[in-house]
Coordinates of C-alpha atoms and ligand atoms in Angstrom, one line a residue:
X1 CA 0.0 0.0 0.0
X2 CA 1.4 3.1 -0.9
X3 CA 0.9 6.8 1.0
X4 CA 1.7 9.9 0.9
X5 CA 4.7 10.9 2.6
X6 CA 4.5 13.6 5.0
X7 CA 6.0 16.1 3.4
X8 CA 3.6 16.4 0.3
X9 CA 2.1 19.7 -0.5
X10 CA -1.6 19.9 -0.9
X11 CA -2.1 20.4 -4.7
X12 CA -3.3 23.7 -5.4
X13 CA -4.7 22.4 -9.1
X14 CA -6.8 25.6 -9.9
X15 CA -3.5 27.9 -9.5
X16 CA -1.6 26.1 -11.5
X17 CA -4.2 25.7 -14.2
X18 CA -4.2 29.4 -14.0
X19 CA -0.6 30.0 -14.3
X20 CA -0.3 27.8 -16.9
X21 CA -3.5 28.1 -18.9
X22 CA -3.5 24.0 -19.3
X23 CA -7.0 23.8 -17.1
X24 CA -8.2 19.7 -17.5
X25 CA -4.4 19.0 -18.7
X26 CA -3.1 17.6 -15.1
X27 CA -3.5 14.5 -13.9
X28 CA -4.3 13.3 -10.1
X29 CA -3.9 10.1 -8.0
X30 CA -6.8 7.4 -8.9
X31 CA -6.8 8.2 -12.4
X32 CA -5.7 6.3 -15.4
X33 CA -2.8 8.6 -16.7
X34 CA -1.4 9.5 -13.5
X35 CA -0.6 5.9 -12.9
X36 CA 1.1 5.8 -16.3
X37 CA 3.0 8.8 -15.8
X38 CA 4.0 8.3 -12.2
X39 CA 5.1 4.8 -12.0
X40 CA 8.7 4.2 -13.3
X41 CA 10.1 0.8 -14.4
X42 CA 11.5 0.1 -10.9
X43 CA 8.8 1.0 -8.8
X44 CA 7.1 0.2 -5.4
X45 CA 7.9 3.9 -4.5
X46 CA 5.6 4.6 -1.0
X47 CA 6.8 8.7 -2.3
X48 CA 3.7 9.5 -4.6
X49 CA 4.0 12.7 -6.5
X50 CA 0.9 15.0 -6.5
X51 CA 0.0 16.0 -10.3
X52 CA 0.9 14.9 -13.6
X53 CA 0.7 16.3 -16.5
X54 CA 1.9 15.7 -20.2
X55 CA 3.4 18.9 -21.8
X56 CA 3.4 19.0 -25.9
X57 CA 5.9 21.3 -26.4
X58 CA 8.7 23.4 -25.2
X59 CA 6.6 26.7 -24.7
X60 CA 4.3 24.7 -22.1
X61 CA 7.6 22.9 -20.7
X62 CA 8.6 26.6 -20.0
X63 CA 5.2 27.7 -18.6
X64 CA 4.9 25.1 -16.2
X65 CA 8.5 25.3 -15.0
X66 CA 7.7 28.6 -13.9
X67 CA 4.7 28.2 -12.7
X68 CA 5.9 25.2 -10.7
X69 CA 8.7 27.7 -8.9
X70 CA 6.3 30.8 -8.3
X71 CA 3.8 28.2 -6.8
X72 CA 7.2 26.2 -4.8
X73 CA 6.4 22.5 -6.4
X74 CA 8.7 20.1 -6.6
X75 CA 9.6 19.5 -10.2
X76 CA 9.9 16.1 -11.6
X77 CA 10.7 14.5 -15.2
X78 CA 9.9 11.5 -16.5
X79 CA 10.8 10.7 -20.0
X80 CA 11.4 6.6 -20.5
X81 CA 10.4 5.9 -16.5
X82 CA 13.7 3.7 -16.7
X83 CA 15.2 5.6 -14.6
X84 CA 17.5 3.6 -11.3
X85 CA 16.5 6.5 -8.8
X86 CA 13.4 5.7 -7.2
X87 CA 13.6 9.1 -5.4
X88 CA 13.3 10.8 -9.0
X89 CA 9.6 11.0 -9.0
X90 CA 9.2 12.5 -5.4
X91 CA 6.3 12.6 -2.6
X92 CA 4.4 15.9 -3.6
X93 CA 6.1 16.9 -6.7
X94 CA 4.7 18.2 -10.1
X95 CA 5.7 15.2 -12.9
X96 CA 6.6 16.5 -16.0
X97 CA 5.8 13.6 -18.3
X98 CA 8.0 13.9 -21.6
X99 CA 6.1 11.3 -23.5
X100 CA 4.0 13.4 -26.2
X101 CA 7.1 15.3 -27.2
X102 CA 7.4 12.3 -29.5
X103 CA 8.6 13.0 -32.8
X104 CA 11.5 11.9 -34.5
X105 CA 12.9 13.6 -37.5
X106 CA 15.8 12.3 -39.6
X107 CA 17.8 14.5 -42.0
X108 CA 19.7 11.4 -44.4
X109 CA 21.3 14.2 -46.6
X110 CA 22.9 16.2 -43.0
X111 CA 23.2 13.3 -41.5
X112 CA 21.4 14.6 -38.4
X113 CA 18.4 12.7 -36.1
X114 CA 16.4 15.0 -34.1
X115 CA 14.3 13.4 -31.2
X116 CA 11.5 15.2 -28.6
X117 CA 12.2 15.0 -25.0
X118 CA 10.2 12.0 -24.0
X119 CA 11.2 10.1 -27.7
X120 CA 12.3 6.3 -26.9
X121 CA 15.7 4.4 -27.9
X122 CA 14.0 2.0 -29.8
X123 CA 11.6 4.9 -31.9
X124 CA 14.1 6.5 -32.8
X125 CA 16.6 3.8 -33.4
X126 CA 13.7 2.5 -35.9
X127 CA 13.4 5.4 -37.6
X128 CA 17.1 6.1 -38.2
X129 CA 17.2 2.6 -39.9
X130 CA 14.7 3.3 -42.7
X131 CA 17.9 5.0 -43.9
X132 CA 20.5 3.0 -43.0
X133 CA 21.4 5.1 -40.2
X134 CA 22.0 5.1 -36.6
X135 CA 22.8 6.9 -33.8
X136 CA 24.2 4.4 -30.6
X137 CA 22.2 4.2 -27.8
X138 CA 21.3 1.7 -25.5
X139 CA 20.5 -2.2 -25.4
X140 CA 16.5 -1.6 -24.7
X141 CA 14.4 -0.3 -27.2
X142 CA 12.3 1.5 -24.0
X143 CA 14.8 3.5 -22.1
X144 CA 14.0 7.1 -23.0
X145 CA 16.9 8.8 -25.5
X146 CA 17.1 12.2 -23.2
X147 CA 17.8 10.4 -20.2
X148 CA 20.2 7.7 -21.2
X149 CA 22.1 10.6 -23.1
X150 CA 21.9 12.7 -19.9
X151 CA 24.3 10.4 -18.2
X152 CA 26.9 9.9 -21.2
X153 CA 25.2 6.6 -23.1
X154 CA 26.9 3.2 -23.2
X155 CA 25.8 0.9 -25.5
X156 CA 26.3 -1.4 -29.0
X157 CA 27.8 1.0 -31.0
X158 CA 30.1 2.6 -28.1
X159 CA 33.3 1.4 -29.2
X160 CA 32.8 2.7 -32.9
X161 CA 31.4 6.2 -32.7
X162 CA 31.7 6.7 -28.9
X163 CA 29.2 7.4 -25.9
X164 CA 26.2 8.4 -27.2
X165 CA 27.3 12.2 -25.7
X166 CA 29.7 12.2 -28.2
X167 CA 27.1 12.0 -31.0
X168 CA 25.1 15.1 -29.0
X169 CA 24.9 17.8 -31.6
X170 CA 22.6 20.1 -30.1
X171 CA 20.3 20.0 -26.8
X172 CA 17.2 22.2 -26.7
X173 CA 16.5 22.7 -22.6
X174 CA 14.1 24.7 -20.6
X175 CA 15.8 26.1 -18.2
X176 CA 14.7 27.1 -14.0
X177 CA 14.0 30.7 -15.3
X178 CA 11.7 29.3 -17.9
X179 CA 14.3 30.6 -21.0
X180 CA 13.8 28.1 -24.0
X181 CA 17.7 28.0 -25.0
X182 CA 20.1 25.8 -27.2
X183 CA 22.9 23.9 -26.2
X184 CA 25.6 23.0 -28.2
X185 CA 29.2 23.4 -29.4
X186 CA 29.3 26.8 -31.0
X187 CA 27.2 30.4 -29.8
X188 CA 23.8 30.5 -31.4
X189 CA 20.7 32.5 -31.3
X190 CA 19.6 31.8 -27.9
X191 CA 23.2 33.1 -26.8
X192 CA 26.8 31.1 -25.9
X193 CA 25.6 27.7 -23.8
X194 CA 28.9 26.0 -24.6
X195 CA 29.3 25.6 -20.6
X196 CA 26.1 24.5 -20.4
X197 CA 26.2 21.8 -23.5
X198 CA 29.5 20.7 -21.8
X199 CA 27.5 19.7 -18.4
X200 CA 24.6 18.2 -20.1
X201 CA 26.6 15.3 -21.9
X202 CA 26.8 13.6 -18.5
X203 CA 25.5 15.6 -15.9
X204 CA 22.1 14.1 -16.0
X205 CA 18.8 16.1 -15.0
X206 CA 20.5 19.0 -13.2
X207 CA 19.9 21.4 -15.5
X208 CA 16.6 21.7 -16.9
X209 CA 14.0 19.7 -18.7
X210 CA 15.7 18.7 -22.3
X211 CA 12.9 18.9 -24.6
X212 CA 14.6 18.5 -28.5
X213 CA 18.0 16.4 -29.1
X214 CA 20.0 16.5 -32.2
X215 CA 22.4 13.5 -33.0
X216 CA 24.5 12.6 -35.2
X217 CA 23.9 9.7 -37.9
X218 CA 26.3 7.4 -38.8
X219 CA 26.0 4.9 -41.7
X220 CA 25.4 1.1 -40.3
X221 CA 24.8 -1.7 -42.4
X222 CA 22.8 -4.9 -41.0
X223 CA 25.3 -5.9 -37.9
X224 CA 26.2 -9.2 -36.6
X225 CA 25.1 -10.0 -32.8
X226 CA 22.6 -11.9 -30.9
X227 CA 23.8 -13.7 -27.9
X228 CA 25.8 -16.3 -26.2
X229 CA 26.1 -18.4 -23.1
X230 CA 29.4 -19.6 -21.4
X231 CA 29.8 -21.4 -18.0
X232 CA 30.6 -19.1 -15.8
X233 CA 34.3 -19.4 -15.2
X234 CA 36.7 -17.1 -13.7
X235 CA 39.1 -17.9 -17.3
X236 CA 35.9 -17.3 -19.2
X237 CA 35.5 -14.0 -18.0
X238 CA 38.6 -13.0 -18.4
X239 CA 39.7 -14.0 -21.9
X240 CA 36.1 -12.5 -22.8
X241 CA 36.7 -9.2 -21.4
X242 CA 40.5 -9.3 -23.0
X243 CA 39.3 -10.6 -26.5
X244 CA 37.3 -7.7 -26.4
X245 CA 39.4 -5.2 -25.5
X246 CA 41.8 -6.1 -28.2
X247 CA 39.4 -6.5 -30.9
X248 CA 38.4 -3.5 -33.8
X249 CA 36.2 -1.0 -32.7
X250 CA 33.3 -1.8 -34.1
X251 CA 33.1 -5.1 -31.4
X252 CA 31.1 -4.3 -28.6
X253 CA 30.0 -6.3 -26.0
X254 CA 27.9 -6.4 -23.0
X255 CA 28.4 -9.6 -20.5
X256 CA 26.4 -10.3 -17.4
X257 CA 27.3 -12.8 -15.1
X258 CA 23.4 -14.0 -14.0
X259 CA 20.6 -16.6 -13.7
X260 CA 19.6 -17.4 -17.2
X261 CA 16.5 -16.1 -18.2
X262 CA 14.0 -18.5 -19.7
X263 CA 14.8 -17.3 -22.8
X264 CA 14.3 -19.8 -26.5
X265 CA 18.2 -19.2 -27.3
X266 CA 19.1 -20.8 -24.0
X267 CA 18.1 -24.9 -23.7
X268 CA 15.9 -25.1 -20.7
X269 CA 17.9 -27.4 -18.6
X270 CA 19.7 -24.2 -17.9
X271 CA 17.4 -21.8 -17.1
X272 CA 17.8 -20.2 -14.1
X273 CA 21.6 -21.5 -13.9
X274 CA 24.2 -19.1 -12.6
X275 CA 25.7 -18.5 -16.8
X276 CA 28.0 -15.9 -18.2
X277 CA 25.8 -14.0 -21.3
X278 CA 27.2 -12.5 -23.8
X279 CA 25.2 -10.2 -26.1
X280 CA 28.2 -8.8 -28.8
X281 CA 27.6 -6.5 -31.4
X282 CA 30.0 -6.9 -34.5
X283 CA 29.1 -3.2 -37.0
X284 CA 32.0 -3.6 -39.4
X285 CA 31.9 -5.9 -42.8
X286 CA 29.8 -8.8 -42.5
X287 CA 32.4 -11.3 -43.6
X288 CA 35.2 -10.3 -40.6
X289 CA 32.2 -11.4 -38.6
X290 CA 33.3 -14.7 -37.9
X291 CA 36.7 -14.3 -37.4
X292 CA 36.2 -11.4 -35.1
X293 CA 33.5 -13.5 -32.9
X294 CA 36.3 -16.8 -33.1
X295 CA 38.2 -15.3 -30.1
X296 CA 34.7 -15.5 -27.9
X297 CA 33.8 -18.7 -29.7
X298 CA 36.8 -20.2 -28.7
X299 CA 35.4 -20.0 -25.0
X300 CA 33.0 -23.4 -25.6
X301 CA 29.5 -20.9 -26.0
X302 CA 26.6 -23.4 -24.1
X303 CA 24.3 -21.7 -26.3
X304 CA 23.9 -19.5 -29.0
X305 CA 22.4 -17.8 -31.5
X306 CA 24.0 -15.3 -33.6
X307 CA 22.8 -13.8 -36.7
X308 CA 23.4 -11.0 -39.5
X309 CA 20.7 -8.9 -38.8
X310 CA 19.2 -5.2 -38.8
X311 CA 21.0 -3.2 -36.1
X312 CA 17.4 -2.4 -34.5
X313 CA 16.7 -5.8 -33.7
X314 CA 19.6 -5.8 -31.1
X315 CA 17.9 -3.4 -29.3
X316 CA 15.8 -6.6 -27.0
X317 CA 16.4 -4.7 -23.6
X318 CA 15.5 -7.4 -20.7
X319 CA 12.1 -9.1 -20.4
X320 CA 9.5 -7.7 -18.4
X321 CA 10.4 -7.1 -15.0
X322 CA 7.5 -8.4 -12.4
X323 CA 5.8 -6.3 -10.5
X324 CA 6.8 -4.4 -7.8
X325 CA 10.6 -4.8 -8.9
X326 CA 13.1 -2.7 -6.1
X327 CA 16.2 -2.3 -7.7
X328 CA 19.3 -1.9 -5.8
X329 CA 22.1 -1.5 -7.9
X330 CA 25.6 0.5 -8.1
X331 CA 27.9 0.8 -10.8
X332 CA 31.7 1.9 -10.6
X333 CA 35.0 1.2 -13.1
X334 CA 37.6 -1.1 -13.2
X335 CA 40.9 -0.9 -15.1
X336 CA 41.9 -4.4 -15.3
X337 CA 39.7 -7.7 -15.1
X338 CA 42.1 -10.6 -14.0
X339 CA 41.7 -13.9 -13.0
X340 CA 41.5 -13.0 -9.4
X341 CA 38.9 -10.3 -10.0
X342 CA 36.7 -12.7 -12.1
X343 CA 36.7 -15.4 -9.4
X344 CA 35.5 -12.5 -6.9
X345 CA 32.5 -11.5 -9.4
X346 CA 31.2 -14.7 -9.6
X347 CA 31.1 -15.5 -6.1
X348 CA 29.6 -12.2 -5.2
X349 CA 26.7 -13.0 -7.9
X350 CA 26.8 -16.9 -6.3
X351 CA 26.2 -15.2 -2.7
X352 CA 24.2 -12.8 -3.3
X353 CA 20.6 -12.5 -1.0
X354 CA 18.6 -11.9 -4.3
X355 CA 18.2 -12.3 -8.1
X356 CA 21.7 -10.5 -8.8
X357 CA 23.6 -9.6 -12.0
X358 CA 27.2 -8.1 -12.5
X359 CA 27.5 -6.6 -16.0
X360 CA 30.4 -5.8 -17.6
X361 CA 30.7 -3.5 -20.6
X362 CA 34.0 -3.3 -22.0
X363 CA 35.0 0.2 -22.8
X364 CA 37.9 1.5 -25.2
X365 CA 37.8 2.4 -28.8
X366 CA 35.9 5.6 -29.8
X367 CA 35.1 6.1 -26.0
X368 CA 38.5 6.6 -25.1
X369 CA 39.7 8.7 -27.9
X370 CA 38.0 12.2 -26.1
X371 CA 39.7 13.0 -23.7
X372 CA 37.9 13.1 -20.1
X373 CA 37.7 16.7 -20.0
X374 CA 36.0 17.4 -22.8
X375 CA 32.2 16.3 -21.4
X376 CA 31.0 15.2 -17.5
X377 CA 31.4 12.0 -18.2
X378 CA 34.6 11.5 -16.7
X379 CA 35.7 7.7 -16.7
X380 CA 37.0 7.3 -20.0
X381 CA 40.1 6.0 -20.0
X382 CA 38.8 3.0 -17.6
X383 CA 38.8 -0.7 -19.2
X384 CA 35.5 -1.5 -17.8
X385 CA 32.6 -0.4 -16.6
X386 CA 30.8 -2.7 -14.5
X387 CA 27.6 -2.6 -11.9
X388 CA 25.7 -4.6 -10.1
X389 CA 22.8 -4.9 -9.8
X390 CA 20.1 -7.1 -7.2
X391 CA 15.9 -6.4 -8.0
X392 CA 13.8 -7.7 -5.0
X393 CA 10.1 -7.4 -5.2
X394 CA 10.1 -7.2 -1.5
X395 CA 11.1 -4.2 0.7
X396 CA 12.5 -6.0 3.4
X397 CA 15.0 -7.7 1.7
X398 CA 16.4 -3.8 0.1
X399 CA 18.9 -3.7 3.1
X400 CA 20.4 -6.9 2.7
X401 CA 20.5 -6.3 -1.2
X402 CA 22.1 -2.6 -0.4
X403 CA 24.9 -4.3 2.1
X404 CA 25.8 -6.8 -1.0
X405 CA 26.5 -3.6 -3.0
X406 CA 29.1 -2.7 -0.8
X407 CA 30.8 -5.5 -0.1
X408 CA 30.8 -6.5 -4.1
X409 CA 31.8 -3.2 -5.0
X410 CA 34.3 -2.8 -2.5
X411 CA 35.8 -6.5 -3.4
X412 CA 35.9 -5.2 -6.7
X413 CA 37.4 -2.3 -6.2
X414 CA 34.9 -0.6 -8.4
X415 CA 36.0 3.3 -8.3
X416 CA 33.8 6.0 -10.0
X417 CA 30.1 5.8 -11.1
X418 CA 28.2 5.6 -13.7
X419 CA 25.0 7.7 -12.8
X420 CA 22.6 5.9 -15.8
X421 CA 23.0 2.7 -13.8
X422 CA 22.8 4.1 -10.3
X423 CA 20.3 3.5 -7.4
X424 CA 22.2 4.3 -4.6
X425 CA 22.6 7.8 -4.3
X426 CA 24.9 8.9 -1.5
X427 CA 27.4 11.9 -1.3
X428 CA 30.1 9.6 -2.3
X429 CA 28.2 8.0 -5.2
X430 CA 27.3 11.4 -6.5
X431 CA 30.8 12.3 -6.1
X432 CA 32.4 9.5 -7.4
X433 CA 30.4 10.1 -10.8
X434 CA 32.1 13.3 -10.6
X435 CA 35.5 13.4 -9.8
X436 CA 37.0 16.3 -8.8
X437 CA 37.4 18.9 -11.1
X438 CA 33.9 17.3 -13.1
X439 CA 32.4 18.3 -10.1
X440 CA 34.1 21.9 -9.8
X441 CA 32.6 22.2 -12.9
X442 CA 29.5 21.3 -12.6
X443 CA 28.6 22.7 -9.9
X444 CA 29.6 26.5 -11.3
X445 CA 27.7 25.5 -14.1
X446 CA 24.6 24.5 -12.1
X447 CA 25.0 27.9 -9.8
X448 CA 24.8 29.8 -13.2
X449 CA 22.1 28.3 -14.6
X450 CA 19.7 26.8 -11.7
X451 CA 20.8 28.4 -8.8
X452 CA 18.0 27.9 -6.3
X453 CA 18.1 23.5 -7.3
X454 CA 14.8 23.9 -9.0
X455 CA 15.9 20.8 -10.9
X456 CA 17.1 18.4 -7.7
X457 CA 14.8 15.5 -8.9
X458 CA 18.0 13.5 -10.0
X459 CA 21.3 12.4 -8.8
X460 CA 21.5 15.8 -7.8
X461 CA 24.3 18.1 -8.0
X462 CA 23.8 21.3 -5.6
X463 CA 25.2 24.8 -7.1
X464 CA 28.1 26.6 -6.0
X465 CA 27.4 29.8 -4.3
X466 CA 27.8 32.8 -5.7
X467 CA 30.8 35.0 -4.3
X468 CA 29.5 37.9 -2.3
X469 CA 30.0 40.8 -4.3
X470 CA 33.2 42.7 -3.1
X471 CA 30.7 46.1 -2.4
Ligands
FAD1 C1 16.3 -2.2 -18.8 C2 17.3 -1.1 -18.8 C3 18.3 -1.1 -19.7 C4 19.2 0.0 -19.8 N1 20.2 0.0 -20.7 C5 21.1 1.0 -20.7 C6 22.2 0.9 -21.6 O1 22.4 0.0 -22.4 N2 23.1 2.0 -21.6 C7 23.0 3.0 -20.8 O2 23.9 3.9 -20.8 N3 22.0 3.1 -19.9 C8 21.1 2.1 -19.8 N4 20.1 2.1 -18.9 C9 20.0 3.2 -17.9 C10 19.2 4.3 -18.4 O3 20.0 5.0 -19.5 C11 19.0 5.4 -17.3 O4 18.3 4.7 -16.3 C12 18.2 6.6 -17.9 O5 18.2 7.6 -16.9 C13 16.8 6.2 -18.1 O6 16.1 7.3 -18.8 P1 14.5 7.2 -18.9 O7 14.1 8.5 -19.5 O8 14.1 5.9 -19.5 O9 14.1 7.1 -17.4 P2 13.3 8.1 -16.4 O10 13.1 7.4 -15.2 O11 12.1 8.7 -17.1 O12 14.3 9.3 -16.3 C14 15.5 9.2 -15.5 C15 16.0 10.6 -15.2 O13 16.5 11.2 -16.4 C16 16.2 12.6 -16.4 N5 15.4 12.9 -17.6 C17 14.7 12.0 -18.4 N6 14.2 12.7 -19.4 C18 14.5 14.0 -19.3 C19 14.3 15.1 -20.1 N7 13.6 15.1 -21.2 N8 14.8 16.3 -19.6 C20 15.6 16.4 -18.5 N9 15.8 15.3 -17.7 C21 15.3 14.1 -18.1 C22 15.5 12.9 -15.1 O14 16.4 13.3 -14.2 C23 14.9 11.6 -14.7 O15 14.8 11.5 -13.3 C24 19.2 1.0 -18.8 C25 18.1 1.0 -17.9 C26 17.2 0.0 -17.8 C27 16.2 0.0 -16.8

């Protein structure tokens, strides 16, 4: 049963249909599109934000964000709901559903995919592919574009053309004081936001509500990928990660050490069996393929299925998650995967008090070519990022899940973050996404631009007070 927290403010509906002239457009508890727009992927919140409402563009975006601050509501924003921060969508707040700022426009001859704030991976992804095109994103078709991109963007195409920040040609954003600006690389009309552009590629939410991205395209032909299944041994992983590692760029590679899903690639007599899944994507010519998959083939696969196929159909994400799924999960980097630190990642997912997964994404490539500085996303010279992850559908079982976090990402020795797969949200966590001068920066950046926190929804970065004026 869920209730209000205590701290909820009564919603005052008529003033802010006033304010914002969008009478009949918000959405209260008990009714059918609140419950769609408050309830994220992970959810079994007992927070319950007040009002919903579904904004169609960035001039009512811009209304309600300043209504929301004269009136002193929390502001939240959903796009995709899948979101790891169950604290996002906060007791009391105002929920800023992105999902009718849906269109997706794709410019073949400039090379250049534009998508709406609450636009999906897999819409987009779609749409892209009419033209033999693609923009990298994600492995699920439903995690929503703006937010993965928010927090830098790891996915099949990573070690090709980058994070999917590095693809980020332009960010439309409403900001605290309601200004409609654009983000990007060079001054433009709304003014110079080259500060601002810099914070968004990784500094998640902080800084308003993104409501228009533009990408860049990249030619991809039909790509080789599906999955495969290896007994999870500590030589396994290891030789996985390093045949990786070594490979061309356009291998990438997600592994998760985990129960095997009852899925038809895997032979039932395993399901449910501690297995080591591999889900590669090969995007250069078809006919390397084989060869560049022999290294992982090598490892005695217990299943698989592998196939030349459009890159769209990659984009599976997990099945289904049961309902009410708790997540508990923490993510961090790792420079070298040895034998030693294999063994230790198995037995913490062996151990663990719930359904657990580690995943492992093998970084390099395109990702490490920009230097660190040049976005928030500060981890990219690491080998690895890895998190892990346990879902619980019961409450009482989030402590002992949260205590396995620590210990596995302390016998890890996972250091840094990686805020799109990040539950946990203490100082240190925040921090550790942010590593020193990230953080210097950021936080100037947030003082400038949202200096009262309007935006604090998120893994939140606080702004830096301004100096006292010398008078
Ligand atoms: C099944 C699954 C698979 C995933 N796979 C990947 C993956 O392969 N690679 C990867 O990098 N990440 C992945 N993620 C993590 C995902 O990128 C982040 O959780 C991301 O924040 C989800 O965005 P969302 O819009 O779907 O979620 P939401 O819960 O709707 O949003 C999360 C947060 O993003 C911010 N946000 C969202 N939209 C906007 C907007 N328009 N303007 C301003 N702020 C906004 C808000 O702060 C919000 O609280 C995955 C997550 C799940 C659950």
């Amino acid at each position: 049963m869920r209730d209000m927290a205590s701290d909820e403010r009564v919603p005052n509906l008529q003033l802010l249909e006033d304010r914002t002239g969008m009478s009949g457009r918000f959405h209260t508890p008990g009714t059918a599109q609140y419950e769609k727009s408050a309830k994220l992927v992970f959810d079994g919140s007992d927070r319950l934000p007040a009002v919903t409402v579904r904004p169609r563009s960035a001039e009512e975006v811009s209304r309600l964000v300043q209504a929301a601050r004269e009136l002193d509501w929390r502001i939240a924003v959903r796009g995709g709901g899948h979101g790891f921060a169950r604290h996002a969508l906060a007791a009391g707040s105002l929920v800023l559903d992105m999902r009718e700022l849906d269109t997706v426009s794709i410019d073949p001859a400039r090379r250049i995919g534009a998508a709406g704030g609450g636009v999906l991976a897999g819409e987009y992804t779609r749409a892209a592919w009419q033209h033999g095109l693609a923009t990298g994103f994600g492995d699920s078709p439903d995690v929503g574009v703006a937010g993965l991109t928010l927090g830098g963007g790891i996915g099949f195409l990573s070690r090709r053309d980058g994070l999917t920040i590095d693809s980020l040609h332009s960010a439309e954003i409403v900001l605290a004081d309601g200004r409609i600006v654009t983000a990007s690389e060079e001054e433009n009309a709304t003014g110079d936001h080259r500060d601002l552009f810099w914070a968004l590629r990784g500094g998640g939410g902080n800084f308003g509500v993104v409501t228009r991205l533009e990408f860049e395209l990249r030619p991809t032909a039909p790509v080789t990928g599906g999955i495969m299944a290896f007994e999870p041994t500590p030589e396994n992983l290891e030789r996985a990660v390093s045949a990786v590692l070594e490979a061309p760029d356009e291998l990438s590679v997600m592994m998760s050490l985990m129960p095997a899903p009852p899925m038809p690639a895997i032979p039932a007599a395993l399901h449910g069996e501690l297995l080591m899944i591999v889900l590669p994507c090969w995007s250069g010519s078809s006919d390397r393929a084989e060869r560049m998959l022999a290294p992982l083939r090598r490892l005695g696969p217990v299943a698989e299925q592998i196939a030349w196929a459009p890159y769209p159909s990659l984009l599976q994400g997990p099945p289904p998650f049961p309902e009410p799924t708790l997540p508990a999960s923490r993510s961090g980097f790792a420079d070298t995967v040895d034998r030693q630190w294999a063994e230790r990642a198995i037995d913490a997912v062996r151990t663990a008090p719930t359904a657990s997964t580690i995943q492992i994404r093998p970084m390099g490539g395109a990702i490490a070519r920009v230097p660190s500085a040049e976005t928030a996303f500060a981890h990219r010279e690491r080998a690895v990022m890895a998190f892990a992850g346990a879902l619980t559908p019961d409450p009482g079982l989030l402590a002992d899940a949260h205590a396995w976090l620590d210990t596995t990402t302390a016998s890890l020795g996972l250091t840094g973050r990686y805020v799109n797969f990040m539950s946990v949200d203490t100082e240190d966590d925040v921090a550790g996404a942010y590593p020193g001068r990230t953080m210097e920066r950021l936080r100037r950046i947030k003082g400038d631009y949202d200096p009262a926190n309007t935006f604090s929804s998120n893994h939140n970065i606080l702004p830096a007070r301004a100096e006292p004026s010398a008078a």
